CSV table of C-alpha atoms in Angstrom, one decimal:
chain,number,residue,atom,x,y,z
W,1,MET,CA,0.1,0.0,0.0
W,2,LYS,CA,1.3,3.4,-1.0
W,3,PRO,CA,1.8,5.9,1.5
W,4,HIS,CA,-0.5,8.9,1.4
W,5,THR,CA,0.7,12.0,-0.2
W,6,PHE,CA,-0.6,15.5,0.5
W,7,ASP,CA,-3.0,16.7,-2.1
W,8,TYR,CA,-5.1,19.5,-3.0
W,9,LEU,CA,-7.9,17.8,-0.9
W,10,ASP,CA,-5.8,17.7,2.1
W,11,ALA,CA,-5.0,21.2,1.9
W,12,LEU,CA,-8.6,22.4,1.6
W,13,GLU,CA,-9.5,20.1,4.4
W,14,ALA,CA,-6.9,21.5,6.7
W,15,GLU,CA,-8.0,25.0,5.7
W,16,ALA,CA,-11.7,24.2,6.5
W,17,ILE,CA,-10.7,22.6,10.0
W,18,TYR,CA,-8.5,25.6,11.1
W,19,ILE,CA,-11.5,28.0,9.8
W,20,PHE,CA,-13.8,25.6,12.3
W,21,ARG,CA,-11.1,26.2,15.1
W,22,GLU,CA,-11.3,29.8,14.5
W,23,VAL,CA,-14.8,29.8,14.9
W,24,ALA,CA,-14.8,28.0,18.1
W,25,GLY,CA,-12.0,30.4,19.6
W,26,GLN,CA,-13.5,33.5,18.5
W,27,PHE,CA,-17.3,33.1,19.0
W,28,GLU,CA,-19.5,32.6,21.8
W,29,ARG,CA,-22.5,31.2,20.3
W,30,PRO,CA,-21.8,30.2,16.8
W,31,ALA,CA,-24.2,27.5,14.9
W,32,LEU,CA,-23.9,25.2,11.8
W,33,LEU,CA,-26.6,25.6,9.4
W,34,PHE,CA,-27.2,22.2,7.9
W,35,SER,CA,-30.4,21.2,5.4
W,36,GLY,CA,-29.0,17.7,4.5
W,37,GLY,CA,-27.7,18.9,1.2
W,38,LYS,CA,-24.0,17.8,0.0
W,39,ASP,CA,-22.4,20.9,1.1
W,40,SER,CA,-24.0,21.2,5.0
W,41,ILE,CA,-23.1,17.5,4.9
W,42,THR,CA,-19.7,17.9,4.0
W,43,LEU,CA,-19.3,20.5,6.8
W,44,ALA,CA,-20.6,18.3,9.1
W,45,HIS,CA,-17.9,15.9,8.3
W,46,LEU,CA,-15.2,18.4,8.5
W,47,ALA,CA,-16.5,19.5,11.7
W,48,LEU,CA,-16.2,15.9,13.0
W,49,LYS,CA,-12.7,15.8,11.8
W,50,ALA,CA,-12.1,19.5,13.6
W,51,PHE,CA,-13.9,18.4,17.1
W,52,ARG,CA,-13.8,14.8,17.7
W,53,PRO,CA,-13.7,13.1,20.5
W,54,GLY,CA,-15.1,16.1,21.8
W,55,LYS,CA,-18.5,17.5,21.0
W,56,PHE,CA,-19.4,20.2,18.4
W,57,PRO,CA,-19.0,23.7,20.1
W,58,PHE,CA,-22.3,24.5,18.1
W,59,PRO,CA,-25.7,23.0,17.2
W,60,LEU,CA,-26.8,22.1,14.2
W,61,VAL,CA,-29.8,24.6,12.8
W,62,HIS,CA,-32.0,23.9,10.1
W,63,ILE,CA,-34.5,26.5,8.8
W,64,ASP,CA,-37.2,24.6,7.1
W,65,THR,CA,-39.4,26.3,4.3
W,66,GLY,CA,-41.9,23.2,4.7
W,67,HIS,CA,-41.0,22.6,0.8
W,68,ASN,CA,-38.3,20.5,1.4
W,69,PHE,CA,-37.3,17.2,-0.3
W,70,PRO,CA,-38.5,14.4,2.3
W,71,GLU,CA,-35.1,12.4,1.4
W,72,ALA,CA,-33.1,15.6,2.8
W,73,LEU,CA,-35.3,15.9,6.0
W,74,ASP,CA,-34.9,12.1,6.8
W,75,TYR,CA,-31.0,12.3,6.2
W,76,ARG,CA,-31.1,15.5,8.3
W,77,ASP,CA,-32.7,13.9,11.3
W,78,ARG,CA,-30.6,10.4,11.1
W,79,LEU,CA,-27.0,12.4,10.6
W,80,ALA,CA,-27.9,14.3,13.9
W,81,GLU,CA,-29.2,11.3,15.6
W,82,ARG,CA,-26.1,9.3,14.7
W,83,ILE,CA,-23.4,11.6,15.4
W,84,GLY,CA,-25.3,12.9,18.9
W,85,GLU,CA,-25.2,16.6,18.3
W,86,LYS,CA,-28.0,18.8,19.0
W,87,LEU,CA,-30.7,19.8,16.2
W,88,ILE,CA,-32.8,23.0,16.2
W,89,VAL,CA,-35.1,23.2,13.5
W,90,ARG,CA,-37.4,26.3,13.2
W,91,ARG,CA,-40.1,26.7,10.2
W,92,VAL,CA,-40.6,29.4,7.9
W,93,GLU,CA,-44.5,28.4,8.3
W,94,ASP,CA,-44.7,29.3,11.6
W,95,THR,CA,-43.1,32.9,11.0
W,96,ILE,CA,-45.7,33.3,8.2
W,97,LYS,CA,-48.3,32.8,10.5
W,98,ALA,CA,-46.9,35.0,13.5
W,99,LYS,CA,-46.0,37.7,11.3
W,100,HIS,CA,-48.8,37.6,8.9
W,101,LEU,CA,-46.7,37.5,5.8
W,102,SER,CA,-47.9,37.1,2.6
W,103,GLU,CA,-47.1,33.6,1.3
W,104,PRO,CA,-45.8,33.9,-2.3
W,105,LYS,CA,-48.2,33.0,-5.2
W,106,GLY,CA,-47.9,31.5,-8.6
W,107,LYS,CA,-47.1,28.1,-10.3
W,108,PHE,CA,-43.5,27.7,-8.5
W,109,ALA,CA,-44.4,29.9,-5.3
W,110,SER,CA,-41.0,29.8,-3.1
W,111,ARG,CA,-40.5,30.3,0.5
W,112,ASN,CA,-37.0,31.0,0.0
W,113,ALA,CA,-37.1,35.0,0.6
W,114,LEU,CA,-39.0,34.5,3.6
W,115,GLN,CA,-36.5,32.4,4.9
W,116,SER,CA,-34.5,35.5,5.8
W,117,HIS,CA,-37.3,36.1,8.4
W,118,THR,CA,-37.1,32.7,9.8
W,119,LEU,CA,-33.1,33.0,10.2
W,120,LEU,CA,-33.1,36.6,11.8
W,121,GLU,CA,-35.6,35.2,14.3
W,122,THR,CA,-33.5,32.2,15.1
W,123,ILE,CA,-30.5,34.1,15.2
W,124,GLU,CA,-31.9,36.2,17.9
W,125,GLU,CA,-33.8,33.9,19.9
W,126,PHE,CA,-30.6,32.0,20.6
W,127,ARG,CA,-28.2,35.1,20.2
W,128,PHE,CA,-25.9,33.3,17.7
W,129,ASP,CA,-23.0,35.5,16.8
W,130,ALA,CA,-21.6,33.3,13.9
W,131,CYS,CA,-23.6,31.0,11.5
W,132,ILE,CA,-21.3,28.7,9.5
W,133,GLY,CA,-22.4,27.8,6.0
W,134,GLY,CA,-21.7,25.7,3.0
W,135,ALA,CA,-21.2,28.5,0.0
W,136,ARG,CA,-18.4,27.9,-2.4
W,137,ARG,CA,-16.8,30.2,-4.8
W,138,ASP,CA,-18.1,28.6,-7.9
W,139,GLU,CA,-21.7,28.3,-6.8
W,140,GLU,CA,-23.3,31.9,-7.8
W,141,LYS,CA,-21.4,35.1,-8.7
W,142,ALA,CA,-22.6,37.0,-5.3
W,143,ARG,CA,-20.5,34.5,-3.4
W,144,ALA,CA,-17.3,35.8,-5.1
W,145,LYS,CA,-18.1,39.2,-3.0
W,146,GLU,CA,-17.8,37.7,0.5
W,147,ARG,CA,-14.9,36.9,2.8
W,148,ILE,CA,-14.6,33.8,4.8
W,149,PHE,CA,-15.7,35.7,7.7
W,150,SER,CA,-18.7,37.7,6.4
W,151,VAL,CA,-20.2,40.2,8.9
W,152,ARG,CA,-23.7,41.1,9.0
W,153,ASP,CA,-25.4,44.5,10.8
W,154,GLU,CA,-27.8,44.5,13.5
W,155,PHE,CA,-30.5,44.0,11.3
W,156,GLY,CA,-28.8,40.8,9.7
W,157,GLN,CA,-27.9,42.7,6.3
W,158,TRP,CA,-24.8,42.4,4.1
W,159,GLU,CA,-22.9,45.1,2.7
W,160,PRO,CA,-20.7,43.6,-0.2
W,161,LYS,CA,-18.7,47.1,-0.2
W,162,LEU,CA,-17.9,47.0,3.4
W,163,GLN,CA,-15.9,43.6,3.4
W,164,ARG,CA,-12.8,42.9,5.7
W,165,PRO,CA,-9.4,42.3,4.5
W,166,GLU,CA,-8.3,38.4,5.0
W,167,LEU,CA,-4.7,38.6,4.7
W,168,TRP,CA,-2.3,35.3,5.4
W,169,ASN,CA,-5.5,33.3,6.8
W,170,ILE,CA,-6.2,36.0,9.4
W,171,PHE,CA,-9.9,36.3,10.4
W,172,ASN,CA,-11.2,38.9,12.2
W,173,GLY,CA,-14.3,38.1,14.3
W,174,LYS,CA,-14.7,41.0,16.4
W,175,ILE,CA,-18.1,42.7,16.1
W,176,HIS,CA,-20.3,45.1,17.6
W,177,GLN,CA,-23.5,44.2,19.5
W,178,GLY,CA,-26.1,42.8,17.7
W,179,GLU,CA,-23.9,42.0,14.7
W,180,ASN,CA,-23.1,38.5,13.7
W,181,VAL,CA,-20.7,36.7,10.9
W,182,ARG,CA,-21.6,34.4,8.6
W,183,VAL,CA,-18.8,31.7,8.0
W,184,PHE,CA,-17.9,30.0,5.0
W,185,PRO,CA,-14.9,27.1,5.3
W,186,ILE,CA,-15.3,25.8,1.9
W,187,SER,CA,-15.4,29.1,0.2
W,188,ASN,CA,-12.1,28.1,-1.6
W,189,TRP,CA,-13.9,24.7,-2.6
W,190,THR,CA,-15.8,23.8,-6.2
W,191,GLU,CA,-18.7,21.7,-6.8
W,192,LEU,CA,-16.1,19.2,-8.1
W,193,ASP,CA,-14.1,19.5,-5.2
W,194,VAL,CA,-16.8,18.6,-3.1
W,195,TRP,CA,-17.9,15.6,-5.0
W,196,ASN,CA,-14.0,14.4,-5.0
W,197,TYR,CA,-14.2,14.7,-1.2
W,198,ILE,CA,-17.4,13.0,-0.4
W,199,GLN,CA,-15.8,10.1,-2.7
W,200,ARG,CA,-12.4,10.0,-1.0
W,201,GLU,CA,-13.9,10.0,2.4
W,202,ASN,CA,-16.8,7.7,1.7
W,203,ILE,CA,-19.5,10.2,2.8
W,204,ALA,CA,-23.2,8.7,2.7
W,205,LEU,CA,-25.6,11.0,1.1
W,206,PRO,CA,-29.2,11.4,0.3
W,207,SER,CA,-30.5,9.0,-2.5
W,208,ILE,CA,-31.9,12.1,-4.4
W,209,TYR,CA,-28.3,13.1,-5.3
W,210,PHE,CA,-28.3,9.7,-7.4
W,211,ALA,CA,-30.2,8.7,-10.6
W,212,HIS,CA,-33.9,7.5,-9.9
W,213,ASP,CA,-37.1,7.5,-11.5
W,214,ARG,CA,-39.6,10.7,-10.6
W,215,GLU,CA,-42.8,12.5,-11.8
W,216,CYS,CA,-41.8,15.7,-13.1
W,217,LEU,CA,-43.3,18.5,-14.6
W,218,GLU,CA,-41.2,20.1,-18.0
W,219,TYR,CA,-41.3,24.1,-17.7
W,220,LYS,CA,-38.7,25.9,-19.9
W,221,GLY,CA,-36.5,23.4,-20.5
W,222,GLN,CA,-36.3,22.4,-16.8
W,223,LEU,CA,-37.4,19.4,-14.8
W,224,VAL,CA,-39.5,20.3,-11.6
W,225,ALA,CA,-40.4,17.5,-9.3
W,226,TRP,CA,-44.0,17.1,-9.0
W,227,SER,CA,-45.4,17.8,-5.8
W,228,GLU,CA,-48.4,19.0,-3.6
W,229,PHE,CA,-46.6,22.5,-3.6
W,230,ILE,CA,-46.9,23.3,-7.3
W,231,MET,CA,-50.0,25.1,-8.9
W,232,PRO,CA,-50.0,23.4,-12.6
W,233,ASP,CA,-51.7,24.8,-15.8
W,234,GLU,CA,-53.9,22.5,-17.7
W,235,SER,CA,-51.5,22.6,-20.4
W,236,ASP,CA,-48.8,21.5,-18.0
W,237,VAL,CA,-47.1,17.8,-19.0
W,238,VAL,CA,-46.1,15.5,-16.2
W,239,SER,CA,-43.9,12.7,-17.0
W,240,ARG,CA,-41.7,9.9,-15.3
W,241,LYS,CA,-38.0,10.8,-15.9
W,242,ARG,CA,-34.8,9.1,-14.7
W,243,VAL,CA,-33.2,12.1,-13.0
W,244,ARG,CA,-30.9,13.4,-10.4
W,245,TYR,CA,-30.1,16.3,-8.3
W,246,ARG,CA,-27.0,18.5,-8.3
W,247,THR,CA,-28.3,20.8,-5.3
W,248,VAL,CA,-31.1,20.0,-2.7
W,249,GLY,CA,-33.1,23.2,-2.2
W,250,ASP,CA,-37.2,23.8,-2.1
W,251,MET,CA,-39.2,21.3,-4.2
W,252,THR,CA,-40.7,24.4,-6.0
W,253,CYS,CA,-37.4,26.1,-7.1
W,254,THR,CA,-35.1,23.1,-8.0
W,255,ALA,CA,-34.7,21.7,-10.9
W,256,ALA,CA,-33.7,17.7,-11.7
W,257,VAL,CA,-31.1,16.8,-14.6
W,258,GLU,CA,-31.8,14.0,-16.5
W,259,SER,CA,-29.1,11.4,-15.4
W,260,ASN,CA,-28.1,7.7,-15.1
W,261,ALA,CA,-25.5,8.4,-12.6
W,262,THR,CA,-25.9,5.6,-10.1
W,263,THR,CA,-22.3,5.9,-8.6
W,264,LEU,CA,-19.8,8.7,-7.2
W,265,ASP,CA,-17.6,7.9,-10.3
W,266,ASP,CA,-20.5,8.6,-12.5
W,267,ILE,CA,-21.4,11.9,-10.9
W,268,ILE,CA,-18.0,13.1,-10.9
W,269,ARG,CA,-17.7,12.2,-14.5
W,270,GLU,CA,-20.9,14.5,-15.1
W,271,ILE,CA,-19.7,17.3,-13.1
W,272,THR,CA,-16.2,17.2,-15.1
W,273,ALA,CA,-18.1,17.7,-18.1
W,274,SER,CA,-20.8,20.1,-17.3
W,275,ARG,CA,-20.3,23.5,-18.7
W,276,THR,CA,-23.0,24.8,-16.4
W,277,SER,CA,-22.8,25.5,-12.5
W,278,GLU,CA,-25.2,23.7,-10.6
W,279,ARG,CA,-27.3,26.8,-9.6
W,280,GLY,CA,-27.3,28.1,-12.9
W,281,GLU,CA,-28.7,24.9,-14.2
W,282,THR,CA,-30.8,23.8,-11.4
W,283,ARG,CA,-31.9,26.8,-9.3
W,284,MET,CA,-35.0,28.7,-10.8
W,285,ASP,CA,-35.1,31.6,-8.0
W,286,ASP,CA,-31.8,32.8,-9.2
W,287,ARG,CA,-32.9,33.1,-12.6
W,288,VAL,CA,-35.1,36.3,-11.1
W,289,SER,CA,-32.6,38.8,-12.3
W,290,GLU,CA,-28.9,39.3,-12.2
W,291,ALA,CA,-28.7,40.0,-8.9
W,292,ALA,CA,-31.4,37.8,-7.4
W,293,MET,CA,-28.9,36.1,-4.9
W,294,GLU,CA,-27.1,39.4,-4.1
W,295,ASP,CA,-30.5,41.2,-3.3
W,296,ARG,CA,-31.5,38.2,-1.0
W,297,LYS,CA,-28.4,38.3,0.9
W,298,LYS,CA,-28.5,41.9,1.6
W,299,ASN,CA,-32.1,41.3,3.2
W,300,GLY,CA,-30.6,38.5,5.5
W,301,TYR,CA,-30.2,35.5,3.1
W,302,PHE,CA,-27.5,33.1,4.0
């Protein structure tokens, strides 16, 4: 057996573990935002490496829109139970009722914009001063404007022109009362890096990431999973397709891709050959405008 040689995945892993430990050292009440998607699963795996045999110095937190894929929710609950870490779930539907918010309308009514309200409420409820998330550098153009420690003001808003320099891997977590920091340990990773790491570490994933048969509605060249949350037109066509998901968001705004990839090797070959980012190909809510994600982030979205 050949000795292991230090490669780029080791470098990315080491950086992420260093960032996790910086969070533990600099903040009093951090949280790891966890959705059951591949990026947050990778973060949980990295946190295990950073802190075991001790417990996480933060809970897992999920902001549940009510439109999630059941496979992701099942995985979320099973993982939290398996690793023995605290899971906090707060629901957008409860926020809608409590604040009398207007429920989005339309064929693919997404609650993504309303997630910000619930997230900010949760931060205030538990007085979190840092929230760890799985944003990557290749995910969406607004992500490239953020630092690894990305400060939010006392209203939970993000100002892309007021970002702190991060020189020589020095992260500044000093904040004023009421502010909080969003932390991105895999900022320097790409989608392909995540998949290669998942394969190397033999990390289990929800079945939704692998090819399966699903009833889909065909809309503007995209395949949207048929569900009770969609308001179809009479002319809409629903058919059974062999698909998988590159990213796991809400059922109302996340499109599937046709695929026969049933193994990690298959998926890695697909991603390597793809010319389109995962959000660009599958996230319908990012197509609202060129600055859709940036606008949501300024209003408190993760």
